PDB file of C-alpha atoms (C1' of nucleotides) in Angstrom:
ATOM      1  CA  MET S1062      -2.009  -4.967  -5.737  1.00  0.00           C
ATOM      2  CA  PRO S1063       1.024  -4.418  -3.639  1.00  0.00           C
ATOM      3  CA  GLU S1064       1.016  -4.628   0.093  1.00  0.00           C
ATOM      4  CA  LEU S1065       3.941  -5.678   2.541  1.00  0.00           C
ATOM      5  CA  PRO S1066       3.786  -9.335   1.189  1.00  0.00           C
ATOM      6  CA  GLU S1067       3.974  -9.039  -2.043  1.00  0.00           C
ATOM      7  CA  VAL S1068       6.120  -6.487  -1.785  1.00  0.00           C
ATOM      8  CA  GLU S1069       8.378  -8.698   0.159  1.00  0.00           C
ATOM      9  CA  MET S1070       7.802 -11.284  -2.366  1.00  0.00           C
ATOM     10  CA  PHE S1071       9.184  -8.608  -4.820  1.00  0.00           C
ATOM     11  CA  ARG S1072      11.790  -7.755  -2.387  1.00  0.00           C
ATOM     12  CA  ARG S1073      13.376 -11.449  -2.911  1.00  0.00           C
ATOM     13  CA  ALA S1074      12.692 -11.917  -6.305  1.00  0.00           C
ATOM     14  CA  LEU S1075      15.458  -8.346  -6.469  1.00  0.00           C
ATOM     15  CA  GLU S1076      17.562  -9.697  -3.918  1.00  0.00           C
ATOM     16  CA  GLU S1077      18.062 -13.311  -5.820  1.00  0.00           C
ATOM     17  CA  GLY S1078      18.138 -11.935  -9.683  1.00  0.00           C
ATOM     18  CA  ALA S1079      19.821  -8.026  -9.780  1.00  0.00           C
ATOM     19  CA  THR S1080      22.439  -8.424  -6.570  1.00  0.00           C
ATOM     20  CA  GLY S1081      26.003  -7.670  -7.724  1.00  0.00           C
ATOM     21  CA  ARG S1082      25.076  -6.673 -11.225  1.00  0.00           C
ATOM     22  CA  LYS S1083      26.293  -3.882 -13.046  1.00  0.00           C
ATOM     23  CA  LEU S1084      23.469  -1.786 -14.661  1.00  0.00           C
ATOM     24  CA  ARG S1085      24.340  -0.459 -17.957  1.00  0.00           C
ATOM     25  CA  GLN S1086      21.222   1.782 -18.995  1.00  0.00           C
ATOM     26  CA  LEU S1087      17.986   3.529 -17.989  1.00  0.00           C
ATOM     27  CA  LYS S1088      15.245   4.044 -20.040  1.00  0.00           C
ATOM     28  CA  VAL S1089      12.470   6.262 -18.687  1.00  0.00           C
ATOM     29  CA  TYR S1090       9.337   5.478 -20.556  1.00  0.00           C
ATOM     30  CA  ASP S1091       7.117   8.179 -18.626  1.00  0.00           C
ATOM     31  CA  ALA S1092       9.485  10.440 -15.749  1.00  0.00           C
ATOM     32  CA  LYS S1093       5.715  10.666 -14.366  1.00  0.00           C
ATOM     33  CA  VAL S1094       6.174   7.305 -12.297  1.00  0.00           C
ATOM     34  CA  LEU S1095       9.738   9.832 -10.862  1.00  0.00           C
ATOM     35  CA  ARG S1096       9.685  11.813  -7.510  1.00  0.00           C
ATOM     36  CA  CYS S1097      13.121  12.753  -8.917  1.00  0.00           C
ATOM     37  CA  GLN S1098      15.031  14.382 -11.941  1.00  0.00           C
ATOM     38  CA  GLU S1099      16.170  11.515 -14.561  1.00  0.00           C
ATOM     39  CA  THR S1100      19.282  12.819 -13.833  1.00  0.00           C
ATOM     40  CA  GLN S1101      19.315  12.069 -10.566  1.00  0.00           C
ATOM     41  CA  LEU S1102      18.731   8.750 -11.535  1.00  0.00           C
ATOM     42  CA  VAL S1103      20.842   8.515 -14.023  1.00  0.00           C
ATOM     43  CA  GLU S1104      24.401   9.919 -12.566  1.00  0.00           C
ATOM     44  CA  GLY S1105      23.589   7.905  -8.969  1.00  0.00           C
ATOM     45  CA  LEU S1106      22.496   4.173 -10.898  1.00  0.00           C
ATOM     46  CA  VAL S1107      24.061   4.090 -14.260  1.00  0.00           C
ATOM     47  CA  GLY S1108      27.897   2.420 -13.991  1.00  0.00           C
ATOM     48  CA  HIS S1109      27.577   0.401 -10.480  1.00  0.00           C
ATOM     49  CA  PHE S1110      26.364  -2.932  -9.590  1.00  0.00           C
ATOM     50  CA  PHE S1111      22.758  -3.356  -7.398  1.00  0.00           C
ATOM     51  CA  HIS S1112      22.913  -4.761  -3.454  1.00  0.00           C
ATOM     52  CA  PRO S1113      21.024  -6.768  -1.706  1.00  0.00           C
ATOM     53  CA  PRO S1114      17.530  -4.546  -1.077  1.00  0.00           C
ATOM     54  CA  GLN S1115      15.680  -3.664   2.411  1.00  0.00           C
ATOM     55  CA  ARG S1116      12.136  -3.762   2.350  1.00  0.00           C
ATOM     56  CA  ILE S1117      10.067  -1.474   5.049  1.00  0.00           C
ATOM     57  CA  GLY S1118       6.428  -1.672   4.905  1.00  0.00           C
ATOM     58  CA  LYS S1119       4.874  -1.198   1.041  1.00  0.00           C
ATOM     59  CA  TYR S1120       8.679   0.201  -0.360  1.00  0.00           C
ATOM     60  CA  LEU S1121      11.720  -1.055  -1.531  1.00  0.00           C
ATOM     61  CA  PHE S1122      15.461   0.323  -0.714  1.00  0.00           C
ATOM     62  CA  VAL S1123      17.830  -0.636  -3.001  1.00  0.00           C
ATOM     63  CA  PRO S1124      21.229   0.640  -2.451  1.00  0.00           C
ATOM     64  CA  PHE S1125      23.967   0.617  -5.193  1.00  0.00           C
ATOM     65  CA  SER S1126      27.699   0.496  -5.321  1.00  0.00           C
ATOM     66  CA  SER S1127      27.749   5.224  -5.596  1.00  0.00           C
ATOM     67  CA  GLY S1128      26.642   4.476  -2.391  1.00  0.00           C
ATOM     68  CA  GLN S1129      23.328   5.918  -4.029  1.00  0.00           C
ATOM     69  CA  VAL S1130      19.491   4.498  -2.583  1.00  0.00           C
ATOM     70  CA  LEU S1131      17.221   3.314  -5.249  1.00  0.00           C
ATOM     71  CA  LEU S1132      13.978   3.672  -3.647  1.00  0.00           C
ATOM     72  CA  ILE S1133      10.941   1.599  -5.159  1.00  0.00           C
ATOM     73  CA  HIS S1134       7.106   2.306  -4.607  1.00  0.00           C
ATOM     74  CA  PHE S1135       4.444   0.530  -6.041  1.00  0.00           C
ATOM     75  CA  GLY S1136       0.643   2.260  -5.537  1.00  0.00           C
ATOM     76  CA  LEU S1137      -2.035  -0.212  -6.265  1.00  0.00           C
ATOM     77  CA  THR S1138      -0.810  -1.801  -9.693  1.00  0.00           C
ATOM     78  CA  GLY S1139       3.214  -1.412  -9.310  1.00  0.00           C
ATOM     79  CA  SER S1140       5.624  -4.379  -9.991  1.00  0.00           C
ATOM     80  CA  LEU S1141       8.818  -6.127 -11.240  1.00  0.00           C
ATOM     81  CA  ALA S1142       9.689  -8.291 -13.779  1.00  0.00           C
ATOM     82  CA  PHE S1143      12.628  -9.171 -15.517  1.00  0.00           C
ATOM     83  CA  PHE S1144      12.416  -9.793 -19.711  1.00  0.00           C
ATOM     84  CA  ASP S1145      15.001 -11.122 -21.735  1.00  0.00           C
ATOM     85  CA  GLU S1146      17.665  -9.026 -23.128  1.00  0.00           C
ATOM     86  CA  ALA S1147      16.793  -9.546 -26.673  1.00  0.00           C
ATOM     87  CA  GLU S1148      12.798  -8.675 -26.592  1.00  0.00           C
ATOM     88  CA  ASP S1149      10.468  -5.621 -25.438  1.00  0.00           C
ATOM     89  CA  PRO S1150       9.941  -4.925 -21.815  1.00  0.00           C
ATOM     90  CA  PRO S1151       6.511  -6.494 -20.621  1.00  0.00           C
ATOM     91  CA  ARG S1152       3.633  -3.961 -21.182  1.00  0.00           C
ATOM     92  CA  PHE S1153       3.133  -0.331 -19.111  1.00  0.00           C
ATOM     93  CA  THR S1154       6.532  -1.466 -18.303  1.00  0.00           C
ATOM     94  CA  ARG S1155       7.418   2.777 -17.055  1.00  0.00           C
ATOM     95  CA  VAL S1156      10.994   2.288 -16.126  1.00  0.00           C
ATOM     96  CA  ALA S1157      13.726   0.056 -17.436  1.00  0.00           C
ATOM     97  CA  PHE S1158      16.288  -1.346 -15.750  1.00  0.00           C
ATOM     98  CA  LEU S1159      19.242  -2.341 -18.775  1.00  0.00           C
ATOM     99  CA  MET S1160      21.709  -4.833 -17.436  1.00  0.00           C
ATOM    100  CA  GLU S1161      25.555  -4.869 -18.017  1.00  0.00           C
ATOM    101  CA  SER S1162      24.428  -8.409 -19.178  1.00  0.00           C
ATOM    102  CA  GLY S1163      21.837 -10.882 -18.658  1.00  0.00           C
ATOM    103  CA  ASN S1164      18.300 -10.208 -18.191  1.00  0.00           C
ATOM    104  CA  HIS S1165      16.610  -7.122 -17.612  1.00  0.00           C
ATOM    105  CA  LEU S1166      14.837  -5.259 -14.733  1.00  0.00           C
ATOM    106  CA  ALA S1167      11.312  -4.203 -15.496  1.00  0.00           C
ATOM    107  CA  TYR S1168       9.753  -1.677 -13.358  1.00  0.00           C
ATOM    108  CA  VAL S1169       6.341  -1.974 -14.575  1.00  0.00           C
ATOM    109  CA  CYS S1170       2.968   0.729 -13.293  1.00  0.00           C
ATOM    110  CA  PRO S1171      -0.155   0.035 -15.335  1.00  0.00           C
ATOM    111  CA  ARG S1172      -2.023   3.198 -12.882  1.00  0.00           C
ATOM    112  CA  LYS S1173       0.820   5.445 -12.640  1.00  0.00           C
ATOM    113  CA  PHE S1174       0.525   5.680  -8.825  1.00  0.00           C
ATOM    114  CA  GLY S1175       3.688   4.793  -8.368  1.00  0.00           C
ATOM    115  CA  ARG S1176       7.229   6.103  -7.787  1.00  0.00           C
ATOM    116  CA  LEU S1177      10.837   5.825  -7.785  1.00  0.00           C
ATOM    117  CA  ASP S1178      13.000   8.325  -6.247  1.00  0.00           C
ATOM    118  CA  ILE S1179      16.629   8.157  -4.877  1.00  0.00           C
ATOM    119  CA  GLY S1180      18.420   9.646  -2.043  1.00  0.00           C
ATOM    120  CA  PRO S1181      21.604   8.629  -0.165  1.00  0.00           C
ATOM    121  CA  ASP S1182      20.692   6.437   2.134  1.00  0.00           C
ATOM    122  CA  VAL S1183      17.604   4.859   3.190  1.00  0.00           C
ATOM    123  CA  GLN S1184      17.292   6.492   6.605  1.00  0.00           C
ATOM    124  CA  SER S1185      16.676   9.922   5.026  1.00  0.00           C
ATOM    125  CA  LEU S1186      14.562   8.365   2.577  1.00  0.00           C
ATOM    126  CA  GLN S1187      12.074   6.795   5.368  1.00  0.00           C
ATOM    127  CA  LYS S1188      11.818  10.526   7.347  1.00  0.00           C
ATOM    128  CA  ALA S1189      11.018  11.302   4.372  1.00  0.00           C
ATOM    129  CA  ARG S1190       7.930   9.857   3.587  1.00  0.00           C
ATOM    130  CA  GLN S1191       7.090   9.805   7.535  1.00  0.00           C
ATOM    131  CA  LEU S1192       7.538   6.284   7.184  1.00  0.00           C
ATOM    132  CA  ALA S1193       6.877   4.202  10.166  1.00  0.00           C
ATOM    133  CA  GLU S1194       9.148   0.245  11.208  1.00  0.00           C
ATOM    134  CA  ASP S1195       8.095  -2.480   9.553  1.00  0.00           C
ATOM    135  CA  ALA S1196       4.579  -4.005  10.948  1.00  0.00           C
ATOM    136  CA  TYR S1197       6.302  -7.285  10.456  1.00  0.00           C
ATOM    137  CA  THR S1198       9.221  -6.189  12.698  1.00  0.00           C
ATOM    138  CA  ILE S1199       7.931  -3.556  15.048  1.00  0.00           C
ATOM    139  CA  SER S1200       7.704  -3.581  18.808  1.00  0.00           C
ATOM    140  CA  TRP S1201       4.370  -3.842  20.816  1.00  0.00           C
ATOM    141  CA  GLU S1202       6.441  -0.319  22.889  1.00  0.00           C
ATOM    142  CA  ASP S1203       6.790   1.209  19.978  1.00  0.00           C
ATOM    143  CA  PHE S1204       3.422   0.135  17.761  1.00  0.00           C
ATOM    144  CA  GLU S1205       1.707   1.430  21.178  1.00  0.00           C
ATOM    145  CA  HIS S1206       3.264   4.814  21.486  1.00  0.00           C
ATOM    146  CA  HIS S1207       2.684   5.751  17.473  1.00  0.00           C
ATOM    147  CA  LEU S1208      -1.456   4.811  17.640  1.00  0.00           C
ATOM    148  CA  GLY S1209      -0.957   7.207  20.491  1.00  0.00           C
ATOM    149  CA  GLN S1210      -4.273   8.865  21.906  1.00  0.00           C
ATOM    150  CA  THR S1211      -5.913   9.640  18.774  1.00  0.00           C
ATOM    151  CA  ARG S1212      -9.859   9.867  18.447  1.00  0.00           C
ATOM    152  CA  ARG S1213      -9.322   9.061  14.416  1.00  0.00           C
ATOM    153  CA  MET S1214     -11.236   5.872  13.892  1.00  0.00           C
ATOM    154  CA  VAL S1215      -8.596   2.425  14.274  1.00  0.00           C
ATOM    155  CA  LYS S1216      -8.830   1.428  10.756  1.00  0.00           C
ATOM    156  CA  THR S1217      -7.410   5.072   9.577  1.00  0.00           C
ATOM    157  CA  VAL S1218      -4.693   4.663  11.968  1.00  0.00           C
ATOM    158  CA  LEU S1219      -3.962   1.781  10.733  1.00  0.00           C
ATOM    159  CA  LEU S1220      -3.489   2.593   7.427  1.00  0.00           C
ATOM    160  CA  ASP S1221      -1.448   5.557   8.358  1.00  0.00           C
ATOM    161  CA  GLN S1222       1.586   4.477   7.064  1.00  0.00           C
ATOM    162  CA  SER S1223       4.086   6.391  10.049  1.00  0.00           C
ATOM    163  CA  VAL S1224       2.121   4.279  13.197  1.00  0.00           C
ATOM    164  CA  ALA S1225       3.082   1.041  11.030  1.00  0.00           C
ATOM    165  CA  ALA S1226       4.621   0.760   8.000  1.00  0.00           C
ATOM    166  CA  GLY S1227       3.018  -1.841   5.147  1.00  0.00           C
ATOM    167  CA  VAL S1228      -0.855  -2.405   6.294  1.00  0.00           C
ATOM    168  CA  GLY S1229      -2.961  -2.093   3.573  1.00  0.00           C
ATOM    169  CA  ASN S1230      -6.618  -2.027   3.083  1.00  0.00           C
ATOM    170  CA  TRP S1231      -7.348  -5.654   2.924  1.00  0.00           C
ATOM    171  CA  ILE S1232      -4.553  -6.203   5.870  1.00  0.00           C
ATOM    172  CA  ALA S1233      -6.540  -3.582   8.383  1.00  0.00           C
ATOM    173  CA  ASP S1234     -10.509  -5.051   7.417  1.00  0.00           C
ATOM    174  CA  GLU S1235      -8.513  -8.326   8.549  1.00  0.00           C
ATOM    175  CA  ILE S1236      -6.669  -7.455  11.427  1.00  0.00           C
ATOM    176  CA  LEU S1237      -9.704  -5.578  12.604  1.00  0.00           C
ATOM    177  CA  PHE S1238     -12.360  -9.017  11.365  1.00  0.00           C
ATOM    178  CA  GLN S1239      -9.932 -11.282  13.454  1.00  0.00           C
ATOM    179  CA  ALA S1240      -9.211  -8.923  16.497  1.00  0.00           C
ATOM    180  CA  LYS S1241     -13.533  -8.685  16.496  1.00  0.00           C
ATOM    181  CA  ILE S1242     -12.925  -4.974  16.584  1.00  0.00           C
ATOM    182  CA  TYR S1243     -15.438  -2.477  14.530  1.00  0.00           C
ATOM    183  CA  PRO S1244     -13.081  -0.346  11.984  1.00  0.00           C
ATOM    184  CA  GLU S1245     -14.740   3.215  12.905  1.00  0.00           C
ATOM    185  CA  ARG S1246     -13.964   2.880  16.793  1.00  0.00           C
ATOM    186  CA  ARG S1247     -11.994   5.668  18.341  1.00  0.00           C
ATOM    187  CA  VAL S1248      -8.531   4.404  19.157  1.00  0.00           C
ATOM    188  CA  ALA S1249      -8.746   6.704  21.928  1.00  0.00           C
ATOM    189  CA  ASP S1250     -11.513   4.326  22.771  1.00  0.00           C
ATOM    190  CA  LEU S1251     -10.157   1.115  22.338  1.00  0.00           C
ATOM    191  CA  SER S1252      -9.036  -0.988  25.818  1.00  0.00           C
ATOM    192  CA  ALA S1253      -4.895  -1.562  26.431  1.00  0.00           C
ATOM    193  CA  GLU S1254      -6.425  -5.560  25.771  1.00  0.00           C
ATOM    194  CA  GLU S1255      -8.198  -4.373  21.932  1.00  0.00           C
ATOM    195  CA  LYS S1256      -5.001  -2.517  21.415  1.00  0.00           C
ATOM    196  CA  ARG S1257      -2.530  -5.374  22.227  1.00  0.00           C
ATOM    197  CA  ARG S1258      -5.594  -7.745  20.125  1.00  0.00           C
ATOM    198  CA  ILE S1259      -4.331  -5.749  17.147  1.00  0.00           C
ATOM    199  CA  PHE S1260      -0.627  -6.011  18.090  1.00  0.00           C
ATOM    200  CA  GLU S1261      -0.939  -9.814  17.279  1.00  0.00           C
ATOM    201  CA  LYS S1262      -3.030 -10.188  14.476  1.00  0.00           C
ATOM    202  CA  MET S1263      -1.030  -7.937  12.795  1.00  0.00           C
ATOM    203  CA  LYS S1264       2.338  -9.908  13.078  1.00  0.00           C
ATOM    204  CA  GLU S1265       0.151 -12.949  12.369  1.00  0.00           C
ATOM    205  CA  ILE S1266      -1.884 -11.977   9.567  1.00  0.00           C
ATOM    206  CA  ILE S1267       1.388 -10.660   7.621  1.00  0.00           C
ATOM    207  CA  GLN S1268       2.985 -13.800   9.232  1.00  0.00           C
ATOM    208  CA  THR S1269       0.217 -16.543   7.730  1.00  0.00           C
ATOM    209  CA  ALA S1270       0.539 -13.838   4.207  1.00  0.00           C
ATOM    210  CA  LEU S1271       4.145 -14.757   3.824  1.00  0.00           C
ATOM    211  CA  ALA S1272       4.339 -18.068   4.756  1.00  0.00           C
ATOM    212  CA  VAL S1273       2.251 -18.004   1.475  1.00  0.00           C
ATOM    213  CA  GLU S1274       4.024 -15.633  -0.496  1.00  0.00           C
ATOM    214  CA  GLY S1275       1.234 -13.747  -0.941  1.00  0.00           C
ATOM    215  CA  ASP S1276      -0.812 -15.585  -2.795  1.00  0.00           C
ATOM    216  CA  TYR S1277      -4.305 -15.084  -1.766  1.00  0.00           C
ATOM    217  CA  GLU S1278      -6.425 -17.216  -2.581  1.00  0.00           C
ATOM    218  CA  ALA S1279      -4.253 -20.091   0.233  1.00  0.00           C
ATOM    219  CA  LEU S1280      -5.096 -18.437   2.896  1.00  0.00           C
ATOM    220  CA  PRO S1281      -6.963 -19.832   5.114  1.00  0.00           C
ATOM    221  CA  ALA S1282     -10.827 -20.384   4.254  1.00  0.00           C
ATOM    222  CA  GLN S1283     -11.487 -18.388   7.469  1.00  0.00           C
ATOM    223  CA  PHE S1284     -10.222 -14.875   6.817  1.00  0.00           C
ATOM    224  CA  LEU S1285     -11.701 -12.250   5.969  1.00  0.00           C
ATOM    225  CA  ILE S1286     -10.690 -11.947   2.471  1.00  0.00           C
ATOM    226  CA  HIS S1287     -12.041 -14.460   0.932  1.00  0.00           C
ATOM    227  CA  ARG S1288     -15.602 -12.211   1.002  1.00  0.00           C
ATOM    228  CA  ARG S1289     -14.140  -9.247  -0.868  1.00  0.00           C
ATOM    229  CA  GLY S1290     -14.479 -11.447  -3.729  1.00  0.00           C
ATOM    230  CA  TRP S1291     -11.298 -11.546  -5.012  1.00  0.00           C
ATOM    231  CA  THR S1292     -10.705 -15.606  -4.496  1.00  0.00           C
ATOM    232  CA  GLN S1293     -12.141 -18.400  -5.449  1.00  0.00           C
ATOM    233  CA  ALA S1294     -14.244 -19.345  -2.586  1.00  0.00           C
ATOM    234  CA  SER S1295     -16.074 -15.842  -2.030  1.00  0.00           C
ATOM    235  CA  PRO S1296     -18.791 -16.831   1.050  1.00  0.00           C
ATOM    236  CA  ALA S1297     -21.258 -14.402   2.477  1.00  0.00           C
ATOM    237  CA  PHE S1298     -21.161 -15.581   5.433  1.00  0.00           C
ATOM    238  CA  CYS S1299     -18.616 -15.671   8.180  1.00  0.00           C
ATOM    239  CA  GLU S1300     -17.508 -19.203   9.075  1.00  0.00           C
ATOM    240  CA  ASN S1301     -17.994 -18.308  12.817  1.00  0.00           C
ATOM    241  CA  CYS S1302     -21.463 -16.798  13.374  1.00  0.00           C
ATOM    242  CA  THR S1303     -22.752 -17.194  10.136  1.00  0.00           C
ATOM    243  CA  GLY S1304     -23.447 -13.289  10.141  1.00  0.00           C
ATOM    244  CA  GLU S1305     -23.548 -11.774   6.783  1.00  0.00           C
ATOM    245  CA  THR S1306     -20.099  -9.799   5.175  1.00  0.00           C
ATOM    246  CA  GLU S1307     -20.831  -5.206   5.615  1.00  0.00           C
ATOM    247  CA  TYR S1308     -19.581  -3.077   3.461  1.00  0.00           C
ATOM    248  CA  ILE S1309     -19.047   0.579   3.747  1.00  0.00           C
ATOM    249  CA  LYS S1310     -16.925   3.634   3.441  1.00  0.00           C
ATOM    250  CA  VAL S1311     -14.357   4.099   5.993  1.00  0.00           C
ATOM    251  CA  GLY S1312     -11.629   7.352   4.772  1.00  0.00           C
ATOM    252  CA  GLY S1313     -12.693   6.648   1.790  1.00  0.00           C
ATOM    253  CA  ARG S1314     -11.666   3.200   2.115  1.00  0.00           C
ATOM    254  CA  ALA S1315     -13.834   0.164   0.829  1.00  0.00           C
ATOM    255  CA  THR S1316     -14.678  -1.557   3.749  1.00  0.00           C
ATOM    256  CA  TYR S1317     -15.408  -5.399   5.098  1.00  0.00           C
ATOM    257  CA  PHE S1318     -16.169  -6.352   8.500  1.00  0.00           C
ATOM    258  CA  CYS S1319     -18.813  -9.036  10.251  1.00  0.00           C
ATOM    259  CA  GLY S1320     -21.767  -7.449  11.159  1.00  0.00           C
ATOM    260  CA  VAL S1321     -21.807  -9.607  14.528  1.00  0.00           C
ATOM    261  CA  CYS S1322     -18.688 -10.337  15.676  1.00  0.00           C
ATOM    262  CA  GLN S1323     -17.598  -6.505  15.079  1.00  0.00           C
ATOM    263  CA  LYS S1324     -19.981  -4.655  17.318  1.00  0.00           C
ATOM    264  CA  LYS S1325     -20.846  -1.266  16.689  1.00  0.00           C
ATOM    265  CA  PRO S1326     -20.426   0.401  19.837  1.00  0.00           C
ATOM    266  CA  GLY S1327     -23.638   1.190  21.641  1.00  0.00           C
TER     267      GLY S1327
ATOM    268  C1'  DC U 676     -21.821   6.124 -20.094  1.00  0.00           C
ATOM    269  C1'  DT U 677     -21.675   4.886 -14.781  1.00  0.00           C
ATOM    270  C1'  DG U 678     -19.056   3.131 -10.935  1.00  0.00           C
ATOM    271  C1'  DT U 679     -15.552   0.528  -8.716  1.00  0.00           C
ATOM    272  C1'  DT U 680     -10.245  -0.041  -7.495  1.00  0.00           C
ATOM    273  C1'  DT U 681      -4.743  -4.032  -2.731  1.00  0.00           C
ATOM    274  C1'  DG U 682      -2.262   3.761  -2.495  1.00  0.00           C
ATOM    275  C1'  DT U 683      -0.808   8.092  -1.547  1.00  0.00           C
ATOM    276  C1'  DT U 684      -0.725  13.595  -1.169  1.00  0.00           C
ATOM    277  C1'  DT U 685      -3.194  17.908  -0.971  1.00  0.00           C
ATOM    278  C1'  DG U 686      -6.375  21.280   0.010  1.00  0.00           C
ATOM    279  C1'  DC U 687     -10.674  22.367   2.059  1.00  0.00           C
ATOM    280  C1'  DC U 688     -14.028  22.570   5.950  1.00  0.00           C
ATOM    281  C1'  DG U 689     -16.102  22.385  10.462  1.00  0.00           C
TER     282       DG U 689
ATOM    283  C1'  DT V  35      -4.811  22.307  16.316  1.00  0.00           C
ATOM    284  C1'  DC V  36      -7.886  18.043  14.528  1.00  0.00           C
ATOM    285  C1'  DG V  37     -10.862  15.078  11.838  1.00  0.00           C
ATOM    286  C1'  DG V  38     -12.898  14.520   8.492  1.00  0.00           C
ATOM    287  C1'  DC V  39     -13.495  14.601   3.177  1.00  0.00           C
ATOM    288  C1'  DA V  40     -13.212  15.466  -1.943  1.00  0.00           C
ATOM    289  C1'  DA V  41     -10.312  15.356  -4.737  1.00  0.00           C
ATOM    290  C1'  DA V  42      -5.943  14.122  -8.134  1.00  0.00           C
ATOM    291  C1'  DC V  43      -3.075  11.312  -9.973  1.00  0.00           C
ATOM    292  C1'  DA V  44      -5.063   6.559 -14.349  1.00  0.00           C
ATOM    293  C1'  DA V  45      -6.385   2.817 -16.080  1.00  0.00           C
ATOM    294  C1'  DA V  46      -8.028  -1.372 -16.244  1.00  0.00           C
ATOM    295  C1'  DC V  47     -12.833  -4.061 -15.385  1.00  0.00           C
ATOM    296  C1'  DA V  48     -17.947  -5.220 -14.818  1.00  0.00           C
TER     297       DA V  48
END
DNA sequence: CTGTTTGTTTGCCG
DNA sequence: TCGGCAAACAAACA
């Protein structure tokens, strides 16, 4: 589920529903999702108040009144949900944050690929995760610098969170489709103009996805995302050129592109 | 039963 | 040192 737009929705829900509230108890149902010791979480968080969360890429950073910062990553299937204090937590809740009063918070993660961690500040956690600036706010200068002159495939580099944080598999495909660039092109072979086009499309696509609050169904019909079979309208052909949607694996990841618009270099 | 998956890390090989 | 690749993590779904 979660790429940048959905994680931003979780951030907003958390800001709205938890800020200023006191954590009374932490319930760890499955310690596999902890990147730290459970005792560290308890000492750093329990009895303290939630401050407004910050998002960088697909990670949430939740400062507490103790000064410690909770790090939340969602893996492939993670989410946050509030649940009534009188009820059981939702299915696949791995950690529950029991509040002093009112609704409780659940970290739900069916496949357990997500992780929670804790640290003294946002910067050190960001550095430890080798996380670049957020893809939505990163400057052209920094983005171009992080791209560098590597021989790696452009799609692989876009997925690299140390280049621009938050670009996931569908956004990477969407960027390259809209910028009309074949996913296996080498970054070092891209022209300055092509790199700039990638940057502009990255911003534009994220902005569009945020505007519809991460609802894929509501994205414009010409978006490539509708050809992954995730949405109601799942056309097999490109709206621009009627080219057929092609499927390959790039870096082990499912990759969709238009065989006509995204010309393979001869 | 098989093969697929919106993410990340680790280790191997050329 | 670089870059591709497979595996591992775990569970749902077709």
